[in-house]
PDB file of C-alpha atoms in Angstrom:
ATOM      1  CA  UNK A 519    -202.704 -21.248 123.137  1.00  0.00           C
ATOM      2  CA  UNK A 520    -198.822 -21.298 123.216  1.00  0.00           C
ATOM      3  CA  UNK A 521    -197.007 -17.833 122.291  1.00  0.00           C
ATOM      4  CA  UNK A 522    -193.542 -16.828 121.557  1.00  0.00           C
ATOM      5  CA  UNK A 523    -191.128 -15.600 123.203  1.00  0.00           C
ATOM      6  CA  UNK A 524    -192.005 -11.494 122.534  1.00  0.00           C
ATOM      7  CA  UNK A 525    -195.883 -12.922 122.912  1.00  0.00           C
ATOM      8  CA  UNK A 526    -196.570 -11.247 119.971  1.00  0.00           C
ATOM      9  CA  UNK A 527    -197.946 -14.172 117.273  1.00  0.00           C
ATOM     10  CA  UNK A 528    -199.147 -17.653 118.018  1.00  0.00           C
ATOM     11  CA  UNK A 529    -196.767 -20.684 117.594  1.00  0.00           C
ATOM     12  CA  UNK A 530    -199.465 -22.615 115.727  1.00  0.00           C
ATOM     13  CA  UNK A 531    -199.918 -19.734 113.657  1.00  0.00           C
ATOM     14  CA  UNK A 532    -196.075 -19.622 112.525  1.00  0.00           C
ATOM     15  CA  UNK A 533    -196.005 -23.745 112.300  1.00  0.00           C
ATOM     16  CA  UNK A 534    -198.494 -23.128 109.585  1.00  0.00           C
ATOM     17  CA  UNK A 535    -196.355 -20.592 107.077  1.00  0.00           C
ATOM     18  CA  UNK A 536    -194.797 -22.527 104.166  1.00  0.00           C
ATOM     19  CA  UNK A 537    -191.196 -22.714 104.249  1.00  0.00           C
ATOM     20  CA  UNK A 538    -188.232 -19.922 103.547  1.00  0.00           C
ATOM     21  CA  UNK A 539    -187.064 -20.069  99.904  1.00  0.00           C
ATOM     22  CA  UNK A 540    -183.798 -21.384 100.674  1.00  0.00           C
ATOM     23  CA  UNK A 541    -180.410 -19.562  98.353  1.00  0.00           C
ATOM     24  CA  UNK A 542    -177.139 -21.141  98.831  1.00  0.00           C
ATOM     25  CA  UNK A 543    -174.266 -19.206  98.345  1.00  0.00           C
ATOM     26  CA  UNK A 544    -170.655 -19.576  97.630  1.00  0.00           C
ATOM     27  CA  UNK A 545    -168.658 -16.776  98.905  1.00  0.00           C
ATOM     28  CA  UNK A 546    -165.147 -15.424  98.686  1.00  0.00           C
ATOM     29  CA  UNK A 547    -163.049 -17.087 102.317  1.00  0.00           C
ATOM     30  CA  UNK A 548    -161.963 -12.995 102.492  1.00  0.00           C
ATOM     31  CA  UNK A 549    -165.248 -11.465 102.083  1.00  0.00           C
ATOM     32  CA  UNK A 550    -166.842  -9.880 105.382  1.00  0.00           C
ATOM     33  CA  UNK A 551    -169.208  -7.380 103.387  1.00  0.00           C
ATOM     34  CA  UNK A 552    -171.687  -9.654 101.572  1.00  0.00           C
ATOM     35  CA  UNK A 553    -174.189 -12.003 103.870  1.00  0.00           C
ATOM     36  CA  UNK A 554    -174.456  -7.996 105.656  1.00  0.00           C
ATOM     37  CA  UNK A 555    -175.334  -6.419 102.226  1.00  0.00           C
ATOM     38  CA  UNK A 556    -177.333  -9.460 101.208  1.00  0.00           C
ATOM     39  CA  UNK A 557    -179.168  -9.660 104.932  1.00  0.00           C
ATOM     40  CA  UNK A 558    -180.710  -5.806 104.170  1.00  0.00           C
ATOM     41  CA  UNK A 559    -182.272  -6.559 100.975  1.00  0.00           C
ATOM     42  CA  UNK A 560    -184.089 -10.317 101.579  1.00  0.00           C
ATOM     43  CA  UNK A 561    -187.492 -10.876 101.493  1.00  0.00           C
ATOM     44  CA  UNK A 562    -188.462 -11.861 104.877  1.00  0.00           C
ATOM     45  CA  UNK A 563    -189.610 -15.766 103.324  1.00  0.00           C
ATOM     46  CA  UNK A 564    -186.185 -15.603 101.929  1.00  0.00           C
ATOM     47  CA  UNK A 565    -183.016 -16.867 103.658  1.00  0.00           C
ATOM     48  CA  UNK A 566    -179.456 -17.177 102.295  1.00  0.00           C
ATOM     49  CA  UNK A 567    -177.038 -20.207 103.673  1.00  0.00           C
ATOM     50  CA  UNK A 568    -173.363 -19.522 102.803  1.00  0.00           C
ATOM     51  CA  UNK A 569    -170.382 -21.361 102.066  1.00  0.00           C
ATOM     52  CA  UNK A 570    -167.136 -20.289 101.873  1.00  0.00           C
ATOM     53  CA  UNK A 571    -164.388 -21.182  99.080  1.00  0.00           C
ATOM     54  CA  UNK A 572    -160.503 -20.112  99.823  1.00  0.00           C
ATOM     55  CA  UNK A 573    -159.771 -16.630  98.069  1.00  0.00           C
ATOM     56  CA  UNK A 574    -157.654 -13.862  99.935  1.00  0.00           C
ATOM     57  CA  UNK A 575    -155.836 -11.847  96.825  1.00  0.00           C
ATOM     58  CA  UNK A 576    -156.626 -10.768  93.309  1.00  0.00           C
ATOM     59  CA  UNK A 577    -153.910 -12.576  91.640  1.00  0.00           C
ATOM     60  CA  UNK A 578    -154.877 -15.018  88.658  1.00  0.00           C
ATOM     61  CA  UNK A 579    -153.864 -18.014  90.461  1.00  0.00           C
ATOM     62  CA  UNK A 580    -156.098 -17.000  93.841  1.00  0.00           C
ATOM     63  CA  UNK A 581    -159.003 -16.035  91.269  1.00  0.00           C
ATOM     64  CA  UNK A 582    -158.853 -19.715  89.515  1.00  0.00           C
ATOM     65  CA  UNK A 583    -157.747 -21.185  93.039  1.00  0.00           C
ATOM     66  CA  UNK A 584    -161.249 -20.214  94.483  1.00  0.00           C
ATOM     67  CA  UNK A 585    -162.747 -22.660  91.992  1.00  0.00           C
ATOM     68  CA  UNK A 586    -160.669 -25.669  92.973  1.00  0.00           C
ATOM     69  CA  UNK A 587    -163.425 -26.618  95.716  1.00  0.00           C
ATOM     70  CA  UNK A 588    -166.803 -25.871  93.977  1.00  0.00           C
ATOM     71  CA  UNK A 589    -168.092 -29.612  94.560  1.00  0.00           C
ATOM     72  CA  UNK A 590    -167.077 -29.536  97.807  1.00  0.00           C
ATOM     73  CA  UNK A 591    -168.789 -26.400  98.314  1.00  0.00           C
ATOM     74  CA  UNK A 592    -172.207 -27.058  96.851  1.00  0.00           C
ATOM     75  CA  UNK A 593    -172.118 -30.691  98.393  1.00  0.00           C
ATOM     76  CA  UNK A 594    -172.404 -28.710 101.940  1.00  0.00           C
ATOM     77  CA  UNK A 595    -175.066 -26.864 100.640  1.00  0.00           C
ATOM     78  CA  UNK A 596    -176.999 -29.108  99.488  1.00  0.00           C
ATOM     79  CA  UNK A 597    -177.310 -30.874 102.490  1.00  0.00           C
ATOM     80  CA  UNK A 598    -178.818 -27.998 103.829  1.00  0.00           C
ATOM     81  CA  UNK A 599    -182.007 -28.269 101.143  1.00  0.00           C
ATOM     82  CA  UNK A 600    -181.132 -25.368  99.265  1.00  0.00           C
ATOM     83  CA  UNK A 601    -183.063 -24.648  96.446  1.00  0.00           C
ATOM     84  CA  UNK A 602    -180.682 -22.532  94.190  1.00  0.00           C
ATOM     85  CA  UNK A 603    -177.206 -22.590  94.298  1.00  0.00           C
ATOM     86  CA  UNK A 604    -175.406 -19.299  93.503  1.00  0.00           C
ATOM     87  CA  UNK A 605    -171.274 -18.524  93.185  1.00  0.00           C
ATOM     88  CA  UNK A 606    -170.971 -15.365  94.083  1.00  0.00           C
ATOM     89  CA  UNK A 607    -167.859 -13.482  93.030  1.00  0.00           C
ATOM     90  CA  UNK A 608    -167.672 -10.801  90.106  1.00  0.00           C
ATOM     91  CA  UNK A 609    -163.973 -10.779  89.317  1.00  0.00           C
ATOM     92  CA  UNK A 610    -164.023 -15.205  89.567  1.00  0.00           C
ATOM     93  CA  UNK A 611    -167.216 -15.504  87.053  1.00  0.00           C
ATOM     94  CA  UNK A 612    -166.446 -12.714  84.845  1.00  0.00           C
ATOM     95  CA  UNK A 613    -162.522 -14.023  84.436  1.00  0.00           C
ATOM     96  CA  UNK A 614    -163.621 -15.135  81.572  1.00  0.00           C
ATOM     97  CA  UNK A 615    -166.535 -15.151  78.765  1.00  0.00           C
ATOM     98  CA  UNK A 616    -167.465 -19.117  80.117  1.00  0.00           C
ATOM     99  CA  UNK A 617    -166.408 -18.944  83.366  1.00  0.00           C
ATOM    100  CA  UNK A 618    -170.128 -18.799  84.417  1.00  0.00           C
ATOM    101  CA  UNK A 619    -171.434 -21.147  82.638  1.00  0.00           C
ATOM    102  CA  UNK A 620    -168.565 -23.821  83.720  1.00  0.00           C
ATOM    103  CA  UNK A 621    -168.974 -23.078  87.359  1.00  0.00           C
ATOM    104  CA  UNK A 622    -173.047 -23.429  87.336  1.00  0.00           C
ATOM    105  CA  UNK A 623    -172.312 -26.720  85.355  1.00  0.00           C
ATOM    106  CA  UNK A 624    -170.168 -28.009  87.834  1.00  0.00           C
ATOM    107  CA  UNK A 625    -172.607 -27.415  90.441  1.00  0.00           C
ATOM    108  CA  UNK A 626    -175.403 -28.981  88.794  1.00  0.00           C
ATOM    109  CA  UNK A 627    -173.266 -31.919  87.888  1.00  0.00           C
ATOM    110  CA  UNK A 628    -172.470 -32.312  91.185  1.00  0.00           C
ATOM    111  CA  UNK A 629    -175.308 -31.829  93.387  1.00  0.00           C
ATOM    112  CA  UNK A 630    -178.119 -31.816  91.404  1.00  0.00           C
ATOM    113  CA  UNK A 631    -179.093 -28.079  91.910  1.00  0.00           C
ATOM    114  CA  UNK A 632    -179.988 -25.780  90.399  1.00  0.00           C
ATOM    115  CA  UNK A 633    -176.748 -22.637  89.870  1.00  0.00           C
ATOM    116  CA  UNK A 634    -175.939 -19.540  88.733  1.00  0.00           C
ATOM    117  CA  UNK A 635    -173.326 -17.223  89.336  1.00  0.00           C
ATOM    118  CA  UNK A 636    -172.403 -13.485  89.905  1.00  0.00           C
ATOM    119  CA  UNK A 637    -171.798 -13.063  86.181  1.00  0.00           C
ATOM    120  CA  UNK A 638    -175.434 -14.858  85.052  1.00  0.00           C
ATOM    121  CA  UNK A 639    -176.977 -12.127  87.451  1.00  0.00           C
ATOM    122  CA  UNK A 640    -175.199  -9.162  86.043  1.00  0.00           C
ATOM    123  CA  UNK A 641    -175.509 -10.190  81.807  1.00  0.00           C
ATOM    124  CA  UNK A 642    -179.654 -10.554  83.304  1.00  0.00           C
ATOM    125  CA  UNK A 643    -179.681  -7.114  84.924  1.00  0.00           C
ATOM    126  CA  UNK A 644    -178.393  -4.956  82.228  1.00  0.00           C
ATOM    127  CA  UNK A 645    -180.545  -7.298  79.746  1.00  0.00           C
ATOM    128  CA  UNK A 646    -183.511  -6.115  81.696  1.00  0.00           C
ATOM    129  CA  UNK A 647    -182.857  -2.819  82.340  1.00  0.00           C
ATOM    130  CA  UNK A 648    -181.773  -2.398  78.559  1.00  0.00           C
ATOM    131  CA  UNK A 649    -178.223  -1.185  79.126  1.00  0.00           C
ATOM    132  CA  UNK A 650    -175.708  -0.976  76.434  1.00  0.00           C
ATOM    133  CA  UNK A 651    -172.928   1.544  77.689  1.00  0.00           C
ATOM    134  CA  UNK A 652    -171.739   1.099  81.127  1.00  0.00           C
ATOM    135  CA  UNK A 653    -169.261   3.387  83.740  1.00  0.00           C
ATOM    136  CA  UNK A 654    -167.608   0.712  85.464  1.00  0.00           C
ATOM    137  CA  UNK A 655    -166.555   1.515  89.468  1.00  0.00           C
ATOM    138  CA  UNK A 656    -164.667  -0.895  91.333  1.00  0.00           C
ATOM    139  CA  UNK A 657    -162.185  -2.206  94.326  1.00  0.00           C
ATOM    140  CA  UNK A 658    -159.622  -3.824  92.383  1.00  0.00           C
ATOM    141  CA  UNK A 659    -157.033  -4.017  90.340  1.00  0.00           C
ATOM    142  CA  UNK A 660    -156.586  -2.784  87.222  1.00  0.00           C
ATOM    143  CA  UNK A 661    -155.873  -6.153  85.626  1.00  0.00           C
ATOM    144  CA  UNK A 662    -159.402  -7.363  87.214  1.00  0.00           C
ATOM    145  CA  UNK A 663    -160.911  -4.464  86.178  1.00  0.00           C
ATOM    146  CA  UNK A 664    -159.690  -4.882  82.597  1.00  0.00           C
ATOM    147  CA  UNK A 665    -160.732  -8.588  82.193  1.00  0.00           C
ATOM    148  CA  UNK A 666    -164.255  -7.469  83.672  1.00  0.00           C
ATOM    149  CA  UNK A 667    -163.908  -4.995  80.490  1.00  0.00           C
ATOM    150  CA  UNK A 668    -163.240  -7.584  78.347  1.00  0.00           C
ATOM    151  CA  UNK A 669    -166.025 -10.107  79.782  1.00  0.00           C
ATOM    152  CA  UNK A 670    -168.644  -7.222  79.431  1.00  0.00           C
ATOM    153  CA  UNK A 671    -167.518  -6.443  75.629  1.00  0.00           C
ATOM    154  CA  UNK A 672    -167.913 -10.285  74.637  1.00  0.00           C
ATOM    155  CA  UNK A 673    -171.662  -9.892  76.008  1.00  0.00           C
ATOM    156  CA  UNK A 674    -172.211  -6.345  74.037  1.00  0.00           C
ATOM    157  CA  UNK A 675    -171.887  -4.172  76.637  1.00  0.00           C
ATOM    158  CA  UNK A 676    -169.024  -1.145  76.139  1.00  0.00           C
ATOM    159  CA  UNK A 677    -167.467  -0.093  79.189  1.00  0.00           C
ATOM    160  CA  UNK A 678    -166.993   3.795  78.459  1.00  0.00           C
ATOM    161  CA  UNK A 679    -165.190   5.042  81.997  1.00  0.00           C
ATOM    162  CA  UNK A 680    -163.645   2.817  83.986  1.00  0.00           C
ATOM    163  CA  UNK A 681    -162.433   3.250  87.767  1.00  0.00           C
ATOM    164  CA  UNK A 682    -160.231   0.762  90.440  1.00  0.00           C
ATOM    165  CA  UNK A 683    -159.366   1.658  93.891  1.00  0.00           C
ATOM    166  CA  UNK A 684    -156.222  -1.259  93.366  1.00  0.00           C
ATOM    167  CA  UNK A 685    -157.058  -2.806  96.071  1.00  0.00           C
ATOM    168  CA  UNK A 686    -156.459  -6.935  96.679  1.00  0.00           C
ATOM    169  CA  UNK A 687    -158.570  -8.061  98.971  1.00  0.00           C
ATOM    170  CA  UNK A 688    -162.005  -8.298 100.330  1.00  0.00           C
ATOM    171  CA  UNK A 689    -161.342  -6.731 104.031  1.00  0.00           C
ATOM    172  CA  UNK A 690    -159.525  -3.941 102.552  1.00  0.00           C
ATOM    173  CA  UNK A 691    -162.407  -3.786  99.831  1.00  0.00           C
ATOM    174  CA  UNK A 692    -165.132  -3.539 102.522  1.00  0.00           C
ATOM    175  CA  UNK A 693    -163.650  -0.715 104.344  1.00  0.00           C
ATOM    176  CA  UNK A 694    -164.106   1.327 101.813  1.00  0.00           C
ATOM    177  CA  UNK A 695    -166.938   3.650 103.503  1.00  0.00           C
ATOM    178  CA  UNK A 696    -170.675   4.431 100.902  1.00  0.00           C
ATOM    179  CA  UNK A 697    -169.629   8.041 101.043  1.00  0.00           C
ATOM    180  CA  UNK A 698    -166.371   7.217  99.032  1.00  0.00           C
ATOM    181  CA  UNK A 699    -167.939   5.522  96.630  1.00  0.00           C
ATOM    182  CA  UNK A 700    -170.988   8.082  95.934  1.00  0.00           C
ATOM    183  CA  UNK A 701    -167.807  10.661  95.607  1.00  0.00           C
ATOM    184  CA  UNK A 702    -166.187   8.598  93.094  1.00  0.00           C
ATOM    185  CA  UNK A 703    -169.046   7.671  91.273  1.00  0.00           C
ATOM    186  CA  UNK A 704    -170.071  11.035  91.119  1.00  0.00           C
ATOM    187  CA  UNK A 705    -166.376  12.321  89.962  1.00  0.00           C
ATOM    188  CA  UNK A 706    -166.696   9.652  86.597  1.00  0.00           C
ATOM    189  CA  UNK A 707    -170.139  10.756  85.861  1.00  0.00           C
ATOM    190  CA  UNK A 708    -170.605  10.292  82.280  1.00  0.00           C
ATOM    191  CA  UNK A 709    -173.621  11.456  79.992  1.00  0.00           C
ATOM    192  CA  UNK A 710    -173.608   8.901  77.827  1.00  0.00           C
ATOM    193  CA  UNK A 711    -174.125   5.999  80.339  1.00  0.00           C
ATOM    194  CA  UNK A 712    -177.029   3.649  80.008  1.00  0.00           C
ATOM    195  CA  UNK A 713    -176.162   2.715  83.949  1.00  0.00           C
ATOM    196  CA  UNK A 714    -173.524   2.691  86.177  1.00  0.00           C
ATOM    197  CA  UNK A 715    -172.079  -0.761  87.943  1.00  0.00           C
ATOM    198  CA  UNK A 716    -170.197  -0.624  91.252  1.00  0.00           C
ATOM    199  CA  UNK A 717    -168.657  -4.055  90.719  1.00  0.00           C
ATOM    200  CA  UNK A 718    -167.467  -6.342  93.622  1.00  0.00           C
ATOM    201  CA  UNK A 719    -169.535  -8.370  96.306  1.00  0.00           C
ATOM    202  CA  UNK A 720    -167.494  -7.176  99.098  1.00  0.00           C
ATOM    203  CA  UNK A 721    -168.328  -3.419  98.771  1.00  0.00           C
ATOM    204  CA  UNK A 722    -170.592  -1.262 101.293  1.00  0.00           C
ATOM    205  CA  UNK A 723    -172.888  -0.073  98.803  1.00  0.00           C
ATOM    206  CA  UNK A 724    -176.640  -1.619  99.482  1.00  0.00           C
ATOM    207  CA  UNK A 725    -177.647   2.045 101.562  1.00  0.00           C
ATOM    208  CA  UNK A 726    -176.606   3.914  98.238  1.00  0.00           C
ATOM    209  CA  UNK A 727    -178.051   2.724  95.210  1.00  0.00           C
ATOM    210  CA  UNK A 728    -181.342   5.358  95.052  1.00  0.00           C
ATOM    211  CA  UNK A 729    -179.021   7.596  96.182  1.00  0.00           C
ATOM    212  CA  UNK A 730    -176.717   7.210  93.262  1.00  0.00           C
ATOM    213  CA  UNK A 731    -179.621   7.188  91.006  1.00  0.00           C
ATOM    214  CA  UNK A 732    -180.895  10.160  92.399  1.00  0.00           C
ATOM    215  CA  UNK A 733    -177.859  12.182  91.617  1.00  0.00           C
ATOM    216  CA  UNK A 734    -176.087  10.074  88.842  1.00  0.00           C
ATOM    217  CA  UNK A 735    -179.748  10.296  86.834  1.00  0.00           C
ATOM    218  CA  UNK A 736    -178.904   6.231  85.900  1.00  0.00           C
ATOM    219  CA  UNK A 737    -179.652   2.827  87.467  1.00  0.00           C
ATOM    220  CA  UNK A 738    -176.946   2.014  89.151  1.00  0.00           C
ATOM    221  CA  UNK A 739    -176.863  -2.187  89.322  1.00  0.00           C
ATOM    222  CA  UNK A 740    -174.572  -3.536  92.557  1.00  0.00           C
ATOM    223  CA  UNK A 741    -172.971  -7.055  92.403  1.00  0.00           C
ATOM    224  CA  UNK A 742    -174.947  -8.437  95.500  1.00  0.00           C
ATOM    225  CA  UNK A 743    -178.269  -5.979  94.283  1.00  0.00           C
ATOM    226  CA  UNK A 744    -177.996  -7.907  90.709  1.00  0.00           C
ATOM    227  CA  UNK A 745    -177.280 -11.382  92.154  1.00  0.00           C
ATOM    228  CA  UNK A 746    -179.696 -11.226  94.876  1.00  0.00           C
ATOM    229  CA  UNK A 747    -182.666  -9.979  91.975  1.00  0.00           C
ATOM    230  CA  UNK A 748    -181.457 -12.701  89.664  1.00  0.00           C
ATOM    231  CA  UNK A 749    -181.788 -15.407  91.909  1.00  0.00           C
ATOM    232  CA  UNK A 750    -185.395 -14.166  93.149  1.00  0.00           C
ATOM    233  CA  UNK A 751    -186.503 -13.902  89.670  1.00  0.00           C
ATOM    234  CA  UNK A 752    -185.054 -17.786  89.165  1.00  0.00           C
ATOM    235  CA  UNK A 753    -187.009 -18.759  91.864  1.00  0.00           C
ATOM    236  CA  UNK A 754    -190.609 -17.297  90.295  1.00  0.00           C
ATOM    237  CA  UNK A 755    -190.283 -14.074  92.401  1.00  0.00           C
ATOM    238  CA  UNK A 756    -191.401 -11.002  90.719  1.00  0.00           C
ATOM    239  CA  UNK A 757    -192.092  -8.458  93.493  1.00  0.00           C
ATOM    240  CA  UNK A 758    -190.681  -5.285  93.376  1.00  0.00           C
ATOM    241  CA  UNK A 759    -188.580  -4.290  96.542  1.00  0.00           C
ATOM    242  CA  UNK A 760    -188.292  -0.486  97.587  1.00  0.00           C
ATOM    243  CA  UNK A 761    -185.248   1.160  98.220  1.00  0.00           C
ATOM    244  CA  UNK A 762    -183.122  -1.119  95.782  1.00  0.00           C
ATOM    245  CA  UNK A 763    -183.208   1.231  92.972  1.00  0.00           C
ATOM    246  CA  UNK A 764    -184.023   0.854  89.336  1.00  0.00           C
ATOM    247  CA  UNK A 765    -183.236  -2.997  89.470  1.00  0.00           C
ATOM    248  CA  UNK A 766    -185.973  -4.000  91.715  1.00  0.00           C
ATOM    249  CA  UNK A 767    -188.642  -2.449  89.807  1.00  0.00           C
ATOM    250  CA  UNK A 768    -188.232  -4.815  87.069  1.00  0.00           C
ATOM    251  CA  UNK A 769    -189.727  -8.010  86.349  1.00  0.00           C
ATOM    252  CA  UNK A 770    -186.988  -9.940  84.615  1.00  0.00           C
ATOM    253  CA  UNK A 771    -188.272 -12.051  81.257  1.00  0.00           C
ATOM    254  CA  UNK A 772    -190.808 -15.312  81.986  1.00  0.00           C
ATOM    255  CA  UNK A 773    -188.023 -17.150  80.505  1.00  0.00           C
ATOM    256  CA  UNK A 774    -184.070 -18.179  81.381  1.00  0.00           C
ATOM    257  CA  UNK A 775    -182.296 -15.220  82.054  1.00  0.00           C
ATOM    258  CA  UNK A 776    -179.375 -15.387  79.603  1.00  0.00           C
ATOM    259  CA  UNK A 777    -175.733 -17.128  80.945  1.00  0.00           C
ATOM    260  CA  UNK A 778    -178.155 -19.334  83.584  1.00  0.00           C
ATOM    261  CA  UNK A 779    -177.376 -23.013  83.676  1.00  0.00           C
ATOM    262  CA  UNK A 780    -180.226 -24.423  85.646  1.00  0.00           C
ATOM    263  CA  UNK A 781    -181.951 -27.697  85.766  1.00  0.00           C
ATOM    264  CA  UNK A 782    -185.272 -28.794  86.870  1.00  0.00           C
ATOM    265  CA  UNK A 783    -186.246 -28.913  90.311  1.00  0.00           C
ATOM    266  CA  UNK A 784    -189.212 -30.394  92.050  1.00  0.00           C
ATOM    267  CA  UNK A 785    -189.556 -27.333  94.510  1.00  0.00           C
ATOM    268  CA  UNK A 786    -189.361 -24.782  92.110  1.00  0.00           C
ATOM    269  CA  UNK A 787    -189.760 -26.234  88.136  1.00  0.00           C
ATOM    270  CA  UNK A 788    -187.502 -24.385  86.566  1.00  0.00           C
ATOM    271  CA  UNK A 789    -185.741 -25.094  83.308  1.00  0.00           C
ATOM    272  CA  UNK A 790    -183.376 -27.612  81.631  1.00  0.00           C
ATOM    273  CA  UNK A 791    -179.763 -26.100  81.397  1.00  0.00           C
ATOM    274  CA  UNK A 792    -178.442 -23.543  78.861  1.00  0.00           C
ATOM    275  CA  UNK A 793    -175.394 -24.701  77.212  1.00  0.00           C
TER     276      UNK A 793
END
């Protein structure tokens, strides 16, 4: 019989697996930090296919501008056979309370995919993990940071210590090295948390989270960490996964996480959308 290259399985034996889950994602153009991030935590049945939609600054108009293409965007993917679409940018789908839900609907409209966003993921994780008072760490701006506020209070979450590095972009944002942000998370520990959320998708923070949760005594919930969990769960996959903190212990509800505008699928039968 045939072998691979290393010799170490059969090829017959690897013809006969069942396909990767396939995620599509739409990612910030300035972004260098998140397929990385995203690449440590998959499943090893689980790939992720990206697309990238212009965004280089943190201005309102660059924040709106990376929605401009979305069609376009998802159109590529889905010629790839994705089976879940997923936006994924914190400070685009929290810009507002809707902005989720209008960007998964425009995907779905489009291509016929199932979508969710960055936002969906993160209103999912803190419903599961039954938060209610969150310390908020970030990259950005403090005008990002205070419509991220705002997004969170609309949802009934309270934001009650708050942290941005004012930074405007996602290279500068992914320089920022784990051991800065387990100092700064540790300098705006607060008692009262329910959980702390390092917000951003372009942040080196993956290696940290049980870390953080070690000495912060919280779950700590990631962008990627809470997108990457969401769209698992979406896709009828329940396992935990070590080292990805409090997060990936959880189940998630049998039902529509809540913000999730999703439509039936052949290959994996979930639900009509939310709207």
């Amino acid at each position: 019989m045939m072998t691979s290259d290393t010799g170490t399985r059969p090829l017959a034996s690897r013809d006969s697996l069942p396909p990767p889950l396939k995620i599509g994602m739409l990612l910030s153009s300035s972004n260098p930090m998140a397929e990385p991030e995203i690449q440590r935590m998959l499943p090893p049945d689980v790939v992720v296919l990206t697309t990238r939609l212009k965004h280089a600054a943190s201005t309102p108009e660059a924040l709106i501008g990376m929605t401009e293409k979305i069609e376009e965007g998802c159109d590529l993917l889905s010629d790839a056979g994705v089976d879940l679409i997923v936006f994924n940018c914190t400070a685009v789908s929290t810009y507002d309370p809707a902005m989720g839900a209008r960007i998964s609907g425009r995907i779905t409209s489009a291509c016929g995919r199932p979508a969710t966003t960055t936002s969906d993921a993160l209103l999912s994780a803190f419903d599961a993990l039954a938060v209610k008072k969150i310390v908020l760490i970030t990259p950005y701006i403090e005008s990002v940071n205070q419509r991220e506020i705002e997004f969170l209070a609309h949802h009934g979450y309270e934001v009650i210590g708050q942290v941005g590095l004012g930074l405007l972009e996602g290279k500068s944002m992914a320089s920022v090295s784990p051991s800065q942000w387990v100092e700064l998370a540790q300098t705006h520990k607060h008692d009262a948390a329910d959980a702390y959320f390092l917000s951003c998708t372009a942040i080196n923070v993956t290696s940290i989270i049980e870390t953080l949760e070690e000495v912060l005594g919280r779950p700590v919930v990631t962008s990627n960490q809470a997108m990457l969990w969401h769209c698992l769960r979406l896709l009828g996959r329940n396992e935990p996964v070590p080292g990805l903190g409090a997060l990936f212990r959880t189940p998630g509800a049998a039902m529509i996480p809540r913000g999730s505008y999703v439509t039936k699928s052949p290959q994996n039968h979930l639900e009509e959308p939310v709207k």
